[in-house]
PDB file of C-alpha atoms and ligand atoms in Angstrom:
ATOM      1  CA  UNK A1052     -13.770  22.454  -4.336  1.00  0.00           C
ATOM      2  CA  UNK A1053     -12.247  19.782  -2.358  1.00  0.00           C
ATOM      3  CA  UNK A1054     -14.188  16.543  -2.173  1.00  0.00           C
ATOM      4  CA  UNK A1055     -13.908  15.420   1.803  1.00  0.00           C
ATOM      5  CA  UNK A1056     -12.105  12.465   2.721  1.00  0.00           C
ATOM      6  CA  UNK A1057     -13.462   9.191   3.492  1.00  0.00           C
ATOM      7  CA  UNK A1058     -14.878   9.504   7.439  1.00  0.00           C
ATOM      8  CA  UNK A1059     -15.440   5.599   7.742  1.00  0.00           C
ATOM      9  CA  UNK A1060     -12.813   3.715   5.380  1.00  0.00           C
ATOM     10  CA  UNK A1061     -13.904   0.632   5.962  1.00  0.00           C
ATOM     11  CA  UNK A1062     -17.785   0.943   4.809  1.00  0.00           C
ATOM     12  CA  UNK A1063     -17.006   3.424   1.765  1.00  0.00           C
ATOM     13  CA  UNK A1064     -13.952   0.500   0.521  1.00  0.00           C
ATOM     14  CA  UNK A1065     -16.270  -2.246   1.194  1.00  0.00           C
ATOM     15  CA  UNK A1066     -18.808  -0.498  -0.851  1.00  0.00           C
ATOM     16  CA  UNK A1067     -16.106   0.363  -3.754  1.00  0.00           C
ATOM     17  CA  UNK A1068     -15.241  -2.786  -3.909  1.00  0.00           C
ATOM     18  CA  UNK A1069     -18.851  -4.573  -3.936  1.00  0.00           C
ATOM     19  CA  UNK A1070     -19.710  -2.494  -6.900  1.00  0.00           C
ATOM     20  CA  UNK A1071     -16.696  -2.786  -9.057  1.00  0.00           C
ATOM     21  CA  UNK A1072     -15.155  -5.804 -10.637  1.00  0.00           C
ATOM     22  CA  UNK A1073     -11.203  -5.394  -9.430  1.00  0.00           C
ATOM     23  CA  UNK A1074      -9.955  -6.054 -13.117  1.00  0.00           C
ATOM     24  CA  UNK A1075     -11.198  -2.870 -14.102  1.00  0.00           C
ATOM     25  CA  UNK A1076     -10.698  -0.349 -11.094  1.00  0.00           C
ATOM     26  CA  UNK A1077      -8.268   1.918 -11.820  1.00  0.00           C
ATOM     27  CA  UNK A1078      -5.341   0.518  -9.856  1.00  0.00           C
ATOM     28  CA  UNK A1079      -5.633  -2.765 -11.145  1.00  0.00           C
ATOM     29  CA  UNK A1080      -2.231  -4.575 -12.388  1.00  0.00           C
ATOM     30  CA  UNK A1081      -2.379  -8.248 -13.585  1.00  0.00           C
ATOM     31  CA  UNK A1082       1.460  -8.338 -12.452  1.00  0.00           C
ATOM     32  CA  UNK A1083       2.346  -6.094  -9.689  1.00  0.00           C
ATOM     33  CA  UNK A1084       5.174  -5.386 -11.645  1.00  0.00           C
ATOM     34  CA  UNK A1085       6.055  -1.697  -9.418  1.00  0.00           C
ATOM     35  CA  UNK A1086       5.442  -3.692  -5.881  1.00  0.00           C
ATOM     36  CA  UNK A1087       7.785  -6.987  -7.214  1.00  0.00           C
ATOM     37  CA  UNK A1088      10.705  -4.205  -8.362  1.00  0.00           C
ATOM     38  CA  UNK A1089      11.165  -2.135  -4.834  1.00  0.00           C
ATOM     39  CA  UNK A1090      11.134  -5.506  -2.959  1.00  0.00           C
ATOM     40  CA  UNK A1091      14.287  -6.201  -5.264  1.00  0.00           C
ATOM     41  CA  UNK A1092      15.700  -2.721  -4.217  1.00  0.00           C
ATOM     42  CA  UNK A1093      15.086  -3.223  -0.716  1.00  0.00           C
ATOM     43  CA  UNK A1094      16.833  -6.962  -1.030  1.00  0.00           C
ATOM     44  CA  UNK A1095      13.461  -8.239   0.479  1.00  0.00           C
ATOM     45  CA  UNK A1096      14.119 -12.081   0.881  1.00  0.00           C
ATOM     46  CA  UNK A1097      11.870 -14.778   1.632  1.00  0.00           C
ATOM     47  CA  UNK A1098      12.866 -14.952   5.009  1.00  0.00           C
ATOM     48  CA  UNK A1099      11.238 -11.649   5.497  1.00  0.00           C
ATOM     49  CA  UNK A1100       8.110 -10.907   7.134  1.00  0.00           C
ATOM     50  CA  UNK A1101       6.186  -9.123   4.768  1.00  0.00           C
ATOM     51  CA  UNK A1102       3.234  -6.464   5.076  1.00  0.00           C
ATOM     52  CA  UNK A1103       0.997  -4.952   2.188  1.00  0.00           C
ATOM     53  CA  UNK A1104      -0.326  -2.361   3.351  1.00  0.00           C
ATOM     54  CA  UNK A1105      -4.106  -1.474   1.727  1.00  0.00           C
ATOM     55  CA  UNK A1106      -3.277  -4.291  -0.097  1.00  0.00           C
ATOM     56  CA  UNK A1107      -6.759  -5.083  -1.366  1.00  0.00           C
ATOM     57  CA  UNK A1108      -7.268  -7.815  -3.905  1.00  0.00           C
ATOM     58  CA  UNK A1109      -3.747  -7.099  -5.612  1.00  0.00           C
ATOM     59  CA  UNK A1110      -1.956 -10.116  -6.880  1.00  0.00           C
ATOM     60  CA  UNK A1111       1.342  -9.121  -5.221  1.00  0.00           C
ATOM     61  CA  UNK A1112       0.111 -11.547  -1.738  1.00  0.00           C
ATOM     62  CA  UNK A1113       0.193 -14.705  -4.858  1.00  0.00           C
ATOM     63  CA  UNK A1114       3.652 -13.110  -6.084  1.00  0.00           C
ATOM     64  CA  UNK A1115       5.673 -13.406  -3.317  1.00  0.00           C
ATOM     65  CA  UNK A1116       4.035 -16.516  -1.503  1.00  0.00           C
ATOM     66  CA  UNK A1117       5.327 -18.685  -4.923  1.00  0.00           C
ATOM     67  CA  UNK A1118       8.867 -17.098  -4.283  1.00  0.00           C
ATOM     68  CA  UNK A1119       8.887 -18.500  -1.240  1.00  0.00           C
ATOM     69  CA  UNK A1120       8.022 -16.335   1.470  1.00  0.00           C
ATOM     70  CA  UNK A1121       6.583 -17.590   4.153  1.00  0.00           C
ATOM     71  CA  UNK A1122       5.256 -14.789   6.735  1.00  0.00           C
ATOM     72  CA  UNK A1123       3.123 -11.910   4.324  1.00  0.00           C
ATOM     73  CA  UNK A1124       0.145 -10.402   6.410  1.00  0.00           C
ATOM     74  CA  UNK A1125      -2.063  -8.337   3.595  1.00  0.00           C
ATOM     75  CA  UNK A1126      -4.295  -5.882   5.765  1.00  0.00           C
ATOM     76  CA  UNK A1127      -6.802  -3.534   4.049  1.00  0.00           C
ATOM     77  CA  UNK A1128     -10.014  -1.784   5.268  1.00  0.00           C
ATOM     78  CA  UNK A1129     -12.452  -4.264   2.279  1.00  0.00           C
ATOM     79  CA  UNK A1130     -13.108  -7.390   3.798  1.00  0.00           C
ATOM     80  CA  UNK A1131     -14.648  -8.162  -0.144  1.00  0.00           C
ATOM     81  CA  UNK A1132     -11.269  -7.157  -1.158  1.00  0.00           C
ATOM     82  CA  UNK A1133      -9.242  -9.661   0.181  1.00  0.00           C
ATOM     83  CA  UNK A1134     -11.904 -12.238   0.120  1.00  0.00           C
ATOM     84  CA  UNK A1135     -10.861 -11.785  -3.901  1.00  0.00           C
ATOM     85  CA  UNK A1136      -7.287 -11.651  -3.170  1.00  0.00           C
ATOM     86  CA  UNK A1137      -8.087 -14.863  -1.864  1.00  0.00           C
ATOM     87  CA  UNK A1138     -10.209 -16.710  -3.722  1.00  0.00           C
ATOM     88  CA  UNK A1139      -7.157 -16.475  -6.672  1.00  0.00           C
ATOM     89  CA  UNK A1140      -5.463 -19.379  -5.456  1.00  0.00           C
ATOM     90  CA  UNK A1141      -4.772 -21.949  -3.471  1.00  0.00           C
ATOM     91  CA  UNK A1142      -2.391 -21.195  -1.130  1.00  0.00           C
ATOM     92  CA  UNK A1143      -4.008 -18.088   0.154  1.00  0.00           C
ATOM     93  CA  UNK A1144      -4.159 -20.114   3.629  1.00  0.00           C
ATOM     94  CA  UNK A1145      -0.497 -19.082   4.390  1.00  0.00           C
ATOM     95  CA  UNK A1146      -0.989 -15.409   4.366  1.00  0.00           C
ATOM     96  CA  UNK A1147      -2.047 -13.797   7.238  1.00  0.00           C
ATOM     97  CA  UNK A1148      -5.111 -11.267   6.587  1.00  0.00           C
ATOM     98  CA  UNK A1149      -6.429  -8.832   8.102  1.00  0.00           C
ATOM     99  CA  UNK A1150      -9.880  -6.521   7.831  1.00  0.00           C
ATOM    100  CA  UNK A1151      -8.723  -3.351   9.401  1.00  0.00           C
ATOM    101  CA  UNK A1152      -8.888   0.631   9.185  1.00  0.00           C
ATOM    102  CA  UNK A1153      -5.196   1.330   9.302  1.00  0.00           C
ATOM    103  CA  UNK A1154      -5.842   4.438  11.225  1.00  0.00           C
ATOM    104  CA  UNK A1155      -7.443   2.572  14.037  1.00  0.00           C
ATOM    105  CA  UNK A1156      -4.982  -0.645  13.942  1.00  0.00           C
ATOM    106  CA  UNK A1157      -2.826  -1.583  16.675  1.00  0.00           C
ATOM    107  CA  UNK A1158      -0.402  -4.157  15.415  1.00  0.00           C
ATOM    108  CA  UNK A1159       0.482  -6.835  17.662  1.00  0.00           C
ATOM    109  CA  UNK A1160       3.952  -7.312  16.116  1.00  0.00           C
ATOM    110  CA  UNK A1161       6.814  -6.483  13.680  1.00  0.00           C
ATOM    111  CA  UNK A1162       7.651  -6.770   9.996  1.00  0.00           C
ATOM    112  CA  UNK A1163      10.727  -6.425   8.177  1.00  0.00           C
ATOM    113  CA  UNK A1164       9.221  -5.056   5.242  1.00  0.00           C
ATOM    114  CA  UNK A1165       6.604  -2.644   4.570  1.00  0.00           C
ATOM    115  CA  UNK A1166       5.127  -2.157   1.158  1.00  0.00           C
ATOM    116  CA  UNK A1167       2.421   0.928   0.499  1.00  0.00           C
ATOM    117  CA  UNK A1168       1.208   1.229  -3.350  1.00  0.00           C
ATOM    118  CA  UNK A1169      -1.460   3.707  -3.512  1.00  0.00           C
ATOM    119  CA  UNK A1170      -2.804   3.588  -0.218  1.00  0.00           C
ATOM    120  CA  UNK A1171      -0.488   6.609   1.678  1.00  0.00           C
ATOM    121  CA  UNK A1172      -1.768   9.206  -0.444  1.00  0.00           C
ATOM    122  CA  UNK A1173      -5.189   9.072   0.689  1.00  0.00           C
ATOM    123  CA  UNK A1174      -3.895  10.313   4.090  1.00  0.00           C
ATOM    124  CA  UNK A1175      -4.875  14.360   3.122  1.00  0.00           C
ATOM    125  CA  UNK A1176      -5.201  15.246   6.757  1.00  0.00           C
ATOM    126  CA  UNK A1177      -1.809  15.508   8.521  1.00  0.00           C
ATOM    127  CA  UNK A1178      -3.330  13.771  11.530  1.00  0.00           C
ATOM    128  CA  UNK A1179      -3.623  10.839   9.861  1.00  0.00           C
ATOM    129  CA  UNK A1180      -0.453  11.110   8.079  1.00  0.00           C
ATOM    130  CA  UNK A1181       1.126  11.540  11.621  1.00  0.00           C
ATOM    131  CA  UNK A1182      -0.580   8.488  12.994  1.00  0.00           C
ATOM    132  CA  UNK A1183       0.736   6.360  10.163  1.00  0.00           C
ATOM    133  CA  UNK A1184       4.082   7.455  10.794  1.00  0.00           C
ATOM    134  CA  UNK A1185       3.570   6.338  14.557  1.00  0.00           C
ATOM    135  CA  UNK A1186       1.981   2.665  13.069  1.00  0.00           C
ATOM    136  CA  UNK A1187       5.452   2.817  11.019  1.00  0.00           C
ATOM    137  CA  UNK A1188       7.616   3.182  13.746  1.00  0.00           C
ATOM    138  CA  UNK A1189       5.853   0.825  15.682  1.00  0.00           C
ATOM    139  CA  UNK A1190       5.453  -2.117  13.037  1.00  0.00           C
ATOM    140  CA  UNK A1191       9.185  -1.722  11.832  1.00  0.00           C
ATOM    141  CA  UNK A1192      12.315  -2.674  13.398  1.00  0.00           C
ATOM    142  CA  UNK A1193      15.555  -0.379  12.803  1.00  0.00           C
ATOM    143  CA  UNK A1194      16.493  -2.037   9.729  1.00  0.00           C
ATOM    144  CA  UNK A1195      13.552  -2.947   8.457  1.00  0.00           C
ATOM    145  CA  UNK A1196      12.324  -1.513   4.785  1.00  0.00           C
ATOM    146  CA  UNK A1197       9.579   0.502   3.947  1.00  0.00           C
ATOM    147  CA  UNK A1198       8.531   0.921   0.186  1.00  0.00           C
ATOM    148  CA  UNK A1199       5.844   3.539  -0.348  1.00  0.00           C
ATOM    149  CA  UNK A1200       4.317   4.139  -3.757  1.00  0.00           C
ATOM    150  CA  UNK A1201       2.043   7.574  -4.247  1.00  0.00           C
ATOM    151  CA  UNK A1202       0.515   9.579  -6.963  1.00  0.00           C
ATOM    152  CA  UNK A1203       3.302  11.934  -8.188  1.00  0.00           C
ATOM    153  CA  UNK A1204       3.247  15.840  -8.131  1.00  0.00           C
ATOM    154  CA  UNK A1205       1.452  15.341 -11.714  1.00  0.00           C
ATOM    155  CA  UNK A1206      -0.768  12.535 -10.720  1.00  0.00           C
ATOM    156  CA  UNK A1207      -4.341  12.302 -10.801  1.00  0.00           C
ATOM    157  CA  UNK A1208      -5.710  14.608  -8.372  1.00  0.00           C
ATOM    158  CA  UNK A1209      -8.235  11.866  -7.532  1.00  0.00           C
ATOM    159  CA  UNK A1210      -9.216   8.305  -6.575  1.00  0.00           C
ATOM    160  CA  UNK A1211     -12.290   6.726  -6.228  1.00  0.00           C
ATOM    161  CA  UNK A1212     -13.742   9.891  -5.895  1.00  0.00           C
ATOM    162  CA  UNK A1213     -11.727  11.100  -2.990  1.00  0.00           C
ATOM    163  CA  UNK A1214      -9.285  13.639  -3.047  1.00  0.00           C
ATOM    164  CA  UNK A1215      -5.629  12.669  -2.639  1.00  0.00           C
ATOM    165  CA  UNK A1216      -2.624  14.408  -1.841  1.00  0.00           C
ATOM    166  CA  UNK A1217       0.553  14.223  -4.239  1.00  0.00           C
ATOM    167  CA  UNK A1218       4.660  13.655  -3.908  1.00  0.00           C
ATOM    168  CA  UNK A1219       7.489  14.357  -5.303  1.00  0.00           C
ATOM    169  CA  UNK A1220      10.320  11.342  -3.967  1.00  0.00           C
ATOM    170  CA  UNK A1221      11.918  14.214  -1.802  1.00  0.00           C
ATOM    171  CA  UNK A1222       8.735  15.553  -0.500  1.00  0.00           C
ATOM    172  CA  UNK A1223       7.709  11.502   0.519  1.00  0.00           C
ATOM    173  CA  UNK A1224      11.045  11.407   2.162  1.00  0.00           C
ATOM    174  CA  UNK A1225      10.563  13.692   4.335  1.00  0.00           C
ATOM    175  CA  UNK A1226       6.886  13.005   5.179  1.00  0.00           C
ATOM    176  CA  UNK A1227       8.496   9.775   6.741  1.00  0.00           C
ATOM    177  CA  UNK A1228      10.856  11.611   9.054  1.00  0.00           C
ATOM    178  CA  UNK A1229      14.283  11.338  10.060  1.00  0.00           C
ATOM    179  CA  UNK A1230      14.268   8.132  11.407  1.00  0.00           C
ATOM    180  CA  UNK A1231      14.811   6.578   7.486  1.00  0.00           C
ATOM    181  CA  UNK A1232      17.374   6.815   4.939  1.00  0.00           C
ATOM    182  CA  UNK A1233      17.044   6.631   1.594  1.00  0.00           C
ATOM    183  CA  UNK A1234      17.850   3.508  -0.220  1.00  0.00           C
ATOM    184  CA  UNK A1235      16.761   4.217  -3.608  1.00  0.00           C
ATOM    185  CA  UNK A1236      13.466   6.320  -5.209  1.00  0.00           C
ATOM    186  CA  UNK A1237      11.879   7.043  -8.611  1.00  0.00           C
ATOM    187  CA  UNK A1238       8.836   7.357 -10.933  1.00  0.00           C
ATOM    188  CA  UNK A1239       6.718   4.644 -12.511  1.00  0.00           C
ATOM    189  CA  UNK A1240       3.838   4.942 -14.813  1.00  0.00           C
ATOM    190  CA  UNK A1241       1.535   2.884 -14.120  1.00  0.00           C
ATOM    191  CA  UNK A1242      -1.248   2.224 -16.982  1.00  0.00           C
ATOM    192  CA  UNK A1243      -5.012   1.944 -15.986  1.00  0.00           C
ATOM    193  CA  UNK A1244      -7.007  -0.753 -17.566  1.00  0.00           C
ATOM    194  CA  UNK A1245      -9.046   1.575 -19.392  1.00  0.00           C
ATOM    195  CA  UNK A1246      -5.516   3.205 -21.159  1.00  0.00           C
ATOM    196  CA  UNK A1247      -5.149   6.231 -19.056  1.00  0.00           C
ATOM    197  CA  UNK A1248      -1.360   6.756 -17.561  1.00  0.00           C
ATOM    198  CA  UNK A1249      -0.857   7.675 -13.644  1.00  0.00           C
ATOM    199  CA  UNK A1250       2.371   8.971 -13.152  1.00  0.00           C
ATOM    200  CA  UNK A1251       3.707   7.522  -9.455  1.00  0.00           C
ATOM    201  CA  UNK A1252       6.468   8.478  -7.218  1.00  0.00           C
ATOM    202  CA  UNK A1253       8.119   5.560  -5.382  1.00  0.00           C
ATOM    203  CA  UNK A1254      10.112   5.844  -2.390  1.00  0.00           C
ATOM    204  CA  UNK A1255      12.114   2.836  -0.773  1.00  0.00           C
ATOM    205  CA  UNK A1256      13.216   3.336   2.670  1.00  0.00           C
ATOM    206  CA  UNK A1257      15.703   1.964   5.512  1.00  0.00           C
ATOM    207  CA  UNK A1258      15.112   2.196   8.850  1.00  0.00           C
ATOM    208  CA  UNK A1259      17.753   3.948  11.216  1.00  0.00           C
ATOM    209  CA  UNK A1260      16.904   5.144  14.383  1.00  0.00           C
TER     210      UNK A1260
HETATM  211  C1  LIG B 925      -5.821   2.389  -4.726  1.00  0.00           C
HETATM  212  S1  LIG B 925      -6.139   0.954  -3.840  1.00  0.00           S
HETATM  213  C2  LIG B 925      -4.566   0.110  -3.926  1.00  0.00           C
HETATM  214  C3  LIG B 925      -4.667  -1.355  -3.610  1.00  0.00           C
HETATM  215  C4  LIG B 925      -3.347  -2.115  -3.627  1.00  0.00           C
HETATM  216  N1  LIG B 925      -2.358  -1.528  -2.758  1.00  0.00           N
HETATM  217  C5  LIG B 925      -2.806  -2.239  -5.015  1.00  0.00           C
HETATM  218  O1  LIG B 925      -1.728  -1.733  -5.294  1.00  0.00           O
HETATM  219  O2  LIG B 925      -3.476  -2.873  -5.851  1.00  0.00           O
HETATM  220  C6  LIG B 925      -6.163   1.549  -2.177  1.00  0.00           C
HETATM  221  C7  LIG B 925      -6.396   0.458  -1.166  1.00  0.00           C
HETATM  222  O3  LIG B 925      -6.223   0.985   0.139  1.00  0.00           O
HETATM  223  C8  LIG B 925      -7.229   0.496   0.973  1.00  0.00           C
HETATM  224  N2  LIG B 925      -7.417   1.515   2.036  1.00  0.00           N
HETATM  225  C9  LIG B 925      -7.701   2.817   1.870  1.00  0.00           C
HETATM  226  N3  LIG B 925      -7.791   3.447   3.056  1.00  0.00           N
HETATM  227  C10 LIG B 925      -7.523   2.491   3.999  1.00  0.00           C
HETATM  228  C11 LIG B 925      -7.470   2.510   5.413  1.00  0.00           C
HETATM  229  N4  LIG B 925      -7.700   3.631   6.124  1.00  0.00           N
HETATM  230  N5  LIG B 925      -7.174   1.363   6.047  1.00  0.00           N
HETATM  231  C12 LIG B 925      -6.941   0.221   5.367  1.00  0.00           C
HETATM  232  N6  LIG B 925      -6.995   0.146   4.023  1.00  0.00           N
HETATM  233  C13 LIG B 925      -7.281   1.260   3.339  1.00  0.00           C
HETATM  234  C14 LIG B 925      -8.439   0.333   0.067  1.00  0.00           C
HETATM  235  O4  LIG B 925      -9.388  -0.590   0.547  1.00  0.00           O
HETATM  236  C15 LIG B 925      -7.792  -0.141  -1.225  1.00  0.00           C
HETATM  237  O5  LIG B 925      -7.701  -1.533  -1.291  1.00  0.00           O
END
């Protein structure tokens, strides 16, 4: 049986993250080793504008900030979650965050680079995967990069205790239309802090049309 998607992502993440400490949820990487290697591939530099999408309290906001960039907006549905993102260090003040459901966003502007790790996959109803594909298309020029990270075809079948849907590289691909070409894709395993391994398939992206 299929446990039902989140109806209100913003209370159940805020709630997730109030009861966990974020060094031990499952996703948790000291270094965002995965994140730092397909902004390489995607020649990200740090005159980009940057967006982490779901970015919660990852460390990858701290990353690029001390390379230099200047203009990173972090936007994820736990208002807790960032507030930790935050609290890490000082400079925190020159990223741009924002408390939002990304299904009910509208963005007021455009980034040159999108980065998703584990945050698509969550989308099981093709609705919603349709409406972030509109928030792509809208928040990216022609040109700009998107990097998408997802649970691969034998990934957990889980997260948090919701149900989440599963890629191959070709099958994330094409869930992002025609409009992007391929500039590179691949499979990580990334290593839980309790030991476990979560295979993920990783998908960077060029806008075209
Ligand atoms: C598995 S965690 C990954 C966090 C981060 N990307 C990382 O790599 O550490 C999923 C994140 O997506 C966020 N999220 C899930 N659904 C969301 C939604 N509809 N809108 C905004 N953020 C969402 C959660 O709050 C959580 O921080």
């Amino acid at each position: 049986m299929q446990t039902p998607k989140s109806s209100d992502p913003r209370s159940f993440w805020e709630s997730r993250y109030l009861s966990a400490n974020v060094e031990e949820v499952s996703w948790y990487e000291p270094v965002p080793h995965l994140s730092l290697a397909l902004l390489e591939i995607g020649e990200a530099e740090p005159s980009d504008s940057v967006i982490d999408i779901g970015g919660g309290a990852s460390a990858l906001a701290e990353a690029l900030t001390t390379r230099g960039f200047t203009d990173v907006t972090v936007l994820d549905a736990s208002e807790e979650a960032l507030r930790v993102a935050q609290d890490r260090w000082s400079a925190a003040a020159n990223v741009t965050w924002r408390v939002a459901d990304l299904l009910q966003w509208q963005p007021d502007r455009t980034w040159t680079y999108w980065h998703d790790r584990a945050v698509f996959h969550f989308l099981t109803d093709p609705s919603d995967r349709e409406t972030y594909r509109n928030l792509l298309l809208r928040s990216v020029p022609i040109g700009g990069v998107v990097a998408i990270a997802t649970f691969a075809e034998d990934g957990p079948t889980m997260c948090s205790g919701l149900t989440v849907a599963r890629y191959s590289t070709e099958q994330l691909v094409a869930e992002m239309g025609t409009g992007f070409v391929l500039i590179s894709s691949g499979r990580y395993v990334h290593h839980t802090p309790s030991g476990a391994e979560q295979p993920l398939s990783w998908v960077v992206l060029r806008r075209a049309s």
